Amino acid sequence: MEGVEVANKQVIFKGFIDGIPKETDMEVKVGKIELKAPKGSSALLVKNLYLSCDPYMRGRMREFYDSYIPPFVPGQALEGFGVSRVIDSDNPDYKPGDFISGITGWEEYSLVHRTGQLRKIHPDDIPLSFNVGLLGMPGFTAYAGFFEVCSPKKGEYVFVSAASGAVGQLVGQLAKLHGCYVVGSAGSSQKVDLLKNKLGFDEAFNYKEETDLNATLERYFPQGIDIYFDNVGGDMLDAALLKMKPFGRIAVCGMVSQQSLSKTEGIHNLFCLISKRIRMQGFLQSDYLDLFPQFLEYVSSYYKQGKIVYIEDMNEGLENAPSAFVGLFSGKNVGKQVVHVADE
Amino acid sequence: MEGVEVANKQVIFKGFIDGIPKETDMEVKVGKIELKAPKGSSALLVKNLYLSCDPYMRGRMREFYDSYIPPFVPGQALEGFGVSRVIDSDNPDYKPGDFISGITGWEEYSLVHRTGQLRKIHPDDIPLSFNVGLLGMPGFTAYAGFFEVCSPKKGEYVFVSAASGAVGQLVGQLAKLHGCYVVGSAGSSQKVDLLKNKLGFDEAFNYKEETDLNATLERYFPQGIDIYFDNVGGDMLDAALLKMKPFGRIAVCGMVSQQSLSKTEGIHNLFCLISKRIRMQGFLQSDYLDLFPQFLEYVSSYYKQGKIVYIEDMNEGLENAPSAFVGLFSGKNVGKQVVHVADE
């Protein structure tokens, strides 16, 4: 197939947005691409197999340059984590047929210049798509956040919000493996059921059915919370602050950043930080990449032993990527949202 | 004087309050006290010389028992840090004439049962009253907060709010001694002048003259803030969050706890915690008491060398204690607020 020019379906970013992403912020178009990595480019021409839908991508849809990651470019395809197969390589570290995981385009074929961020995958008995979930950025976010930011101790009481999501479902399982008591919140009875019956959480609740989150957390944590892994911010963070135990830790992760998009009511209970000596810490998984090998070893090993499971929500076809992505922001996805673009 | 019954002027706590303390929440009354420590009590009968007015005391005026310190008892004298002289002792560790510092009553004479929390003072060339300020809880709050919570490095950019207060004035000086660049905020031009010309801050501003705190902090910290020592919370915290540098630290101290008293607008910029990987941590000085001896050594030594100064606002007479205390909440005090009750 090398050197052949083929049709290349793409999901184009139409322009900067405010608020929640809509399907109409993206457009599926068909362009052309030569299946060749140009000589001297050190690039790879890859076929994209799986694309990851992650909440942080919303931050790249704003015209805001003072972040850890630049915005998307209007008129060009979105970018995100993916699993791909190398078709042509101008890079000595990769050869056609290699499977890779890393940042790629939301399109059928991509020319990947930034090869430093790629990871070569050796397909084994773990699904390829897990490389953007359990074994990818979300899984590593859970691992680094839980072990490096939360300083967990056996027997501690752990609360996880957005607990059935790409990150939360692993946080809870890591906490259980570490000997903690774990409660998760999620937004449907189906998710609550998965948390309790498939993911091994001690308890779980549907926050949409709760009218008083303070009372809810009092019910699930009469003794208080040692660790809150916060994937949502807002009212849940305020309620958790009130229930934290002395010397508790709050890892601030992911979606709380959406508060930057619209003026929410604000957080009122930070006074608890003082009397309870709470440490509240934001983090990015990318600061802990030296731990990635040990993470892979740890999680793969438990997965193969059947002691970690991982729930994916798999959408079929690149043309369904916009709706899959948009669904993240209403909690439509059950588990890690992935788009299946092509077979190997 | 032992065994004699004398008049004992007291500042009585009238009852639990909401909101900001008023002078009428307290009442000066004259009772009687026998100048004797009862046999078998292990207590001390002391004459109070200096009483400390501290913002945390407001928390003890609420009927709220789930704090690190119980509320005041309505109908009884307030309590607080003070410097006292022992008149009678039933405790082998203390003898009449000893000077002590610790929690005592807001009254002329007190019977102190909780002797474990007292510290014996050896009067030297440091003013006795400094034992409730520079060498007392506020000074140690500055020391523990700055060195143990802020993890300062030489050359870092430090912002201190309520910077001329009992804690802030020492935080700034410790930061300067540590090789940091320090800017303070305060609520009057007189305080700004003290910060710049007496306390050695690099810059200072009067927040009451600023209309846009984001622009203000941009002006003083074009390169960003590494450490924010937060004594106020609220809008200043929101503005500082936006100006923090990656891996910045925010020590949350003292008065932010007042947010618990009235529903404020809330903090909106916590999303910065993630992209900037900020650690925000509340603390109580009492958790670091093992460092108290090294704190005393450090601060006394610099003070005696003239490298640390300390500004007190000294009110005369126990009957003026209520107004002195109330003045804290409008920023009337210039420096550490102390009440001089009696000479030695």
XYZ file of C-alpha atoms in Angstrom, chain A residues 58-176:
119
model
C -12.499 19.953 25.635
C -9.749 22.228 26.945
C -8.122 22.100 23.517
C -11.311 23.416 21.901
C -10.877 26.796 23.569
C -8.669 29.583 22.283
C -6.502 29.498 25.381
C -2.766 29.178 25.011
C -1.650 29.346 28.644
C -2.272 25.675 29.319
C -0.110 22.601 29.433
C -1.306 21.680 25.973
C -2.049 23.929 22.951
C -5.523 24.279 21.428
C -6.665 22.325 18.389
C -6.202 24.049 15.031
C -9.492 25.093 13.413
C -9.922 23.465 10.017
C -7.694 20.542 10.889
C -8.470 17.131 12.297
C -8.761 16.752 16.051
C -5.968 14.974 17.845
C -6.032 12.503 20.653
C -4.646 9.306 22.010
C -4.985 6.362 19.714
C -3.809 2.908 18.808
C -2.385 2.665 15.293
C -0.496 0.360 12.976
C 2.575 1.607 11.137
C 2.193 1.502 7.362
C 5.330 3.356 6.370
C 8.235 4.550 8.475
C 11.064 7.013 7.930
C 12.163 6.364 11.504
C 14.660 3.617 12.301
C 12.849 2.796 15.566
C 9.673 1.729 13.783
C 8.862 -0.549 10.904
C 5.674 -1.285 8.975
C 3.399 -3.578 10.933
C 4.412 -2.187 14.333
C 1.561 -1.323 16.658
C 1.885 2.004 18.441
C -0.013 4.062 20.964
C 0.200 7.809 21.384
C -1.153 11.089 20.036
C -2.534 10.711 16.529
C -5.151 12.416 14.356
C -8.886 11.815 14.338
C -8.753 10.335 10.859
C -8.260 7.031 9.137
C -4.583 7.584 8.353
C -2.144 9.982 10.010
C 1.348 11.202 9.344
C 2.857 11.263 12.848
C 5.853 13.567 13.251
C 6.118 13.606 17.019
C 7.417 10.095 17.445
C 9.016 10.809 20.840
C 5.654 10.535 22.554
C 4.788 7.174 20.989
C 4.916 3.846 22.722
C 5.406 0.638 20.825
C 2.813 -1.997 21.716
C 3.551 -5.682 21.796
C 0.161 -7.266 21.297
C -0.434 -9.986 23.816
C -3.491 -11.164 25.674
C -4.616 -7.644 26.516
C -7.018 -5.984 24.033
C -5.271 -3.459 21.767
C -7.797 -0.757 22.648
C -6.826 -0.995 26.327
C -3.698 0.900 25.382
C -5.714 4.126 25.388
C -7.541 3.165 28.569
C -6.403 0.774 31.233
C -2.808 0.816 29.975
C -2.889 4.356 28.612
C -3.243 7.892 29.844
C -6.435 7.341 31.893
C -5.046 4.258 33.610
C -1.781 5.971 34.340
C -3.664 9.019 35.651
C -5.399 6.713 38.117
C -2.137 5.039 39.096
C -0.038 8.196 39.506
C -2.859 10.104 41.143
C -3.721 7.399 43.604
C -0.265 6.253 44.619
C 1.749 9.460 44.212
C -0.769 12.173 45.105
C -3.171 10.467 47.521
C -0.490 8.786 49.699
C -2.866 5.907 50.478
C -2.598 3.698 53.535
C -4.228 0.332 54.051
C -7.599 0.616 55.754
C -8.274 4.170 54.672
C -11.656 5.400 53.418
C -11.608 6.411 49.769
C -14.227 8.269 47.773
C -14.103 8.409 43.967
C -16.385 10.569 41.832
C -17.134 9.772 38.180
C -16.201 6.367 39.481
C -17.162 4.261 36.468
C -15.249 6.507 34.070
C -11.953 5.832 32.379
C -9.922 6.958 35.401
C -12.296 6.375 38.295
C -12.902 2.672 37.646
C -9.195 1.960 38.036
C -8.740 4.271 41.038
C -11.341 2.261 42.907
C -9.768 -1.056 41.997
C -6.290 0.148 42.952
C -7.681 1.334 46.268
C -9.298 -2.049 46.906
